[in-house]
Amino acid sequence: METAKKHFFIDISVMLGRSMRHIFRSMDTIITVTITPIAMMLLFVYVFGGAIKTGTDNYVNYLLPGILLMAIASGIAYTAFRLFTDVQKGIFQRFHTMPISRSALLWGHVLTSLVSNAISVAVIILVALIMGFRSSAGVLPWLAVAGILALFTLALTWVAAIAGLSAKTVDGASAFSYPLIFLPFISSAFVPTESMPTVVRVFAENQPVTSIVESIRALLAGQPLHNDIWIALAWCVGIMLVAYVFAMRVYKKKV
Amino acid sequence: MQTKSIQVKGLRKSYKHLEVLKGVDFEVEQGSIFALLGSNGAGKTTVVKILTTLLAPDGGTAAINGFDVSSQQDEVRQAISLTGQFAAVDEILTGRENLIMIAKLRYLKNPRQVAEDMLKRFGLTEAADRRASTYSGGMRRRLDIALSLVGKPKIIFLDEPTTGLDPEARIEVWKVVKELADGGTTVLLTTQYLEEAEQLADRIAILHEGRIIASGTLSDLKKLYPATKVEYIEKQPSLEEIFLSIIGKKEAM
Ligand SMILES: Nc1ncnc2c1ncn2[C@@H]1O[C@H](COP(=O)(O)OP(=O)(O)O)[C@@H](O)[C@H]1O
Ligand SMILES: [Mg+2]
């Protein structure tokens, strides 16, 4: 049992090392993932920003949480893509005929997704700092923000795993992420929900992005947390568990 | 002592309504080269996938070193290695990185050294630090086979190892296969080329329409050929002629 456990961790670390090499050898994926959110941020701050009334004097501060979620949503499309190519190419077949843990293969992709999204998030925060983002939050709130973002990434990564494992074409593997990328638009990420028509507003206030955005915004601004944080956590954990079960089911059928 | 490395009995497999294997039987002696010969679509890859735990059979049994491929997958995977029909190398990694990765996954002590030795053995030292995507077909195949040999598995499956290779690369692969068997490794290879089976294999089985229609050594198979006609020049039938004659007989029935 002990060696099995040891092997499991060796397997995962080899898989992680492998896909990190993939990521660093195709830095264009990081650029692709960060460019749209950064463009959105520029557009909203310098073009629409003046017209948007958020009740804060620093619109970059207001905008950043939603932009980060957008980046993660587009980042996980690459997780689906990498998983899809692994399944299609012979390399997964080779792994599957070896006495290595099957779940380590998936977990390797999941960890990779966490690391690569963390890189994108860091890049975007840097750009935001240049654009005037400021936060008075201390270490603990920042850690909490990191935790929420990681949980959000995990939840979406398992959704991506379902897509990557079951897709028939490359486009199919990443198409699922488009609606996710646009989810922040119908939330409080860019403008307060009060300004929206009732139907849209009801949707906006009850979809996961709003509660996550509100929680992160409060943490970064050093404001007290409301119920939002629990709703946000419940969404993330809920999506993660459901997606995990389905992803595992698809994976077992595949191998 | 277990002398049969592979034992297959009554193996059946269907894809939806297509019955590909209708009861396949054969055995492979330890340390020998066994060729599974069949035309395109005969079901060779299906047999290999079942034997390497990638696919579950619908019926019959298959054992590797006495371990059942369905119920004792871990033991089977310890003993085998597969070089599939399509090269299973990581194209973004270099040849060296590919080898180190597999050595680590086989929990070997000194992955770098293992990789170095394999690169030398397969003439890939110069290309070692180039991405596998830049390799020629022959080099990729050699890397693919090298990856399969990391950790010295006892039984190697090679699914059409020379399909799509130029004659020179093909001869290189043949050399490797012969060396393997000389070193005591059991080799099961599939091929569409009669010449290849003739060149390499100790025993040959012909898979046709879901069954093994003939098997044995080359000389066994030659005996199946219709009695030599009285001719001025006695001609040894080639495997190709035997193959066509057997299929012809079956189809005439
Ligand atoms: N996953 C699959 N689904 C449906 N049919 C398949 C599948 N894999 C193979 N086949 C069919 O089964 C037959 C045998 O295939 P295969 O084992 O690949 O033959 P070979 O390797 O001898 O060329 C072919 O007719 C092929 O089209
Ligand atoms: Mg085949």
Tab-separated table of N, CA and C and ligand atoms in Angstrom, chain B residues 13-21 36-49 55 85 159-160 190-192 207, ligand 1:
chain	number	residue	atom	x	y	z
B	13	LYS	N	-14.716	-10.790	-29.900
B	13	LYS	CA	-14.944	-9.358	-29.724
B	13	LYS	C	-15.768	-8.814	-30.872
B	14	SER	N	-16.795	-8.039	-30.510
B	14	SER	CA	-17.603	-7.361	-31.529
B	14	SER	C	-17.620	-5.875	-31.245
B	15	TYR	N	-17.617	-5.078	-32.304
B	15	TYR	CA	-17.900	-3.645	-32.174
B	15	TYR	C	-19.330	-3.459	-32.657
B	16	LYS	N	-20.219	-3.126	-31.766
B	16	LYS	CA	-21.636	-3.038	-32.104
B	16	LYS	C	-22.065	-4.308	-32.865
B	17	HIS	N	-22.376	-4.172	-34.173
B	17	HIS	CA	-22.846	-5.366	-34.886
B	17	HIS	C	-21.743	-6.072	-35.648
B	18	LEU	N	-20.570	-5.457	-35.648
B	18	LEU	CA	-19.470	-6.038	-36.412
B	18	LEU	C	-18.701	-7.044	-35.559
B	19	GLU	N	-18.806	-8.322	-35.927
B	19	GLU	CA	-18.112	-9.358	-35.176
B	19	GLU	C	-16.693	-9.483	-35.729
B	20	VAL	N	-15.733	-8.997	-34.962
B	20	VAL	CA	-14.363	-8.950	-35.474
B	20	VAL	C	-13.597	-10.226	-35.127
B	21	LEU	N	-13.703	-10.670	-33.867
B	21	LEU	CA	-13.027	-11.897	-33.453
B	21	LEU	C	-14.093	-12.934	-33.113
B	36	LEU	N	1.494	-12.333	-35.995
B	36	LEU	CA	0.067	-12.443	-36.282
B	36	LEU	C	-0.135	-11.762	-37.632
B	37	LEU	N	-0.484	-12.586	-38.598
B	37	LEU	CA	-0.514	-12.110	-39.965
B	37	LEU	C	-1.963	-11.936	-40.405
B	38	GLY	N	-2.268	-10.836	-41.024
B	38	GLY	CA	-3.632	-10.646	-41.492
B	38	GLY	C	-3.728	-9.398	-42.326
B	39	SER	N	-4.713	-9.370	-43.211
B	39	SER	CA	-4.852	-8.194	-44.059
B	39	SER	C	-5.449	-7.048	-43.248
B	40	ASN	N	-5.523	-5.894	-43.857
B	40	ASN	CA	-6.055	-4.717	-43.198
B	40	ASN	C	-7.495	-4.965	-42.746
B	41	GLY	N	-7.789	-4.714	-41.472
B	41	GLY	CA	-9.141	-4.905	-40.978
B	41	GLY	C	-9.417	-6.312	-40.484
B	42	ALA	N	-8.409	-7.170	-40.458
B	42	ALA	CA	-8.604	-8.557	-40.025
B	42	ALA	C	-8.876	-8.653	-38.526
B	43	GLY	N	-8.439	-7.652	-37.772
B	43	GLY	CA	-8.656	-7.686	-36.325
B	43	GLY	C	-7.363	-7.814	-35.529
B	44	LYS	N	-6.220	-7.581	-36.163
B	44	LYS	CA	-4.930	-7.700	-35.474
B	44	LYS	C	-4.831	-6.709	-34.319
B	45	THR	N	-5.156	-5.451	-34.605
B	45	THR	CA	-5.066	-4.435	-33.558
B	45	THR	C	-6.019	-4.757	-32.414
B	46	THR	N	-7.184	-5.285	-32.758
B	46	THR	CA	-8.143	-5.654	-31.717
B	46	THR	C	-7.552	-6.716	-30.791
B	47	VAL	N	-6.894	-7.717	-31.358
B	47	VAL	CA	-6.246	-8.743	-30.530
B	47	VAL	C	-5.202	-8.097	-29.620
B	48	VAL	N	-4.359	-7.245	-30.218
B	48	VAL	CA	-3.292	-6.612	-29.443
B	48	VAL	C	-3.866	-5.756	-28.317
B	49	LYS	N	-4.929	-5.014	-28.627
B	49	LYS	CA	-5.520	-4.156	-27.594
B	49	LYS	C	-6.074	-4.977	-26.438
B	55	LEU	N	-8.570	-3.045	-24.062
B	55	LEU	CA	-9.913	-3.346	-24.531
B	55	LEU	C	-10.374	-4.623	-23.836
B	85	GLN	N	0.172	0.781	-33.291
B	85	GLN	CA	0.221	0.984	-34.729
B	85	GLN	C	0.650	2.412	-35.075
B	159	ASP	N	2.592	-3.601	-32.915
B	159	ASP	CA	1.461	-3.625	-33.843
B	159	ASP	C	1.886	-2.942	-35.148
B	160	GLU	N	2.059	-3.731	-36.169
B	160	GLU	CA	2.525	-3.239	-37.477
B	160	GLU	C	3.697	-2.270	-37.335
B	190	THR	N	2.427	-7.875	-35.198
B	190	THR	CA	1.408	-8.076	-36.222
B	190	THR	C	1.949	-7.481	-37.503
B	191	THR	N	1.525	-8.027	-38.596
B	191	THR	CA	2.003	-7.501	-39.871
B	191	THR	C	1.055	-7.872	-40.987
B	192	GLN	N	1.083	-7.044	-42.032
B	192	GLN	CA	0.352	-7.387	-43.247
B	192	GLN	C	1.306	-7.969	-44.260
B	207	LEU	N	-4.593	-14.674	-39.259
B	207	LEU	CA	-5.913	-14.268	-38.772
B	207	LEU	C	-6.745	-13.856	-39.973
C	1	LIG	N1	-13.569	1.175	-32.135
C	1	LIG	C1	-14.107	0.547	-33.185
C	1	LIG	N2	-15.429	0.659	-33.471
C	1	LIG	C2	-15.981	0.031	-34.516
C	1	LIG	N3	-15.305	-0.743	-35.373
C	1	LIG	C3	-13.983	-0.907	-35.160
C	1	LIG	C4	-13.325	-0.285	-34.062
C	1	LIG	N4	-12.020	-0.624	-34.098
C	1	LIG	C5	-11.873	-1.432	-35.171
C	1	LIG	N5	-13.044	-1.612	-35.811
C	1	LIG	C6	-13.263	-2.478	-36.998
C	1	LIG	O1	-12.888	-3.778	-36.651
C	1	LIG	C7	-12.216	-4.408	-37.711
C	1	LIG	C8	-10.852	-4.879	-37.244
C	1	LIG	O2	-10.062	-3.766	-36.932
C	1	LIG	P1	-8.545	-3.874	-36.462
C	1	LIG	O3	-8.461	-4.764	-35.278
C	1	LIG	O4	-8.028	-2.505	-36.312
C	1	LIG	O5	-7.870	-4.585	-37.736
C	1	LIG	P2	-6.357	-4.618	-38.207
C	1	LIG	O6	-5.516	-4.096	-37.091
C	1	LIG	O7	-6.103	-6.061	-38.504
C	1	LIG	O8	-6.281	-3.787	-39.420
C	1	LIG	C9	-12.153	-3.399	-38.843
C	1	LIG	O9	-13.197	-3.685	-39.727
C	1	LIG	C10	-12.376	-2.087	-38.157
C	1	LIG	O10	-13.021	-1.189	-39.023
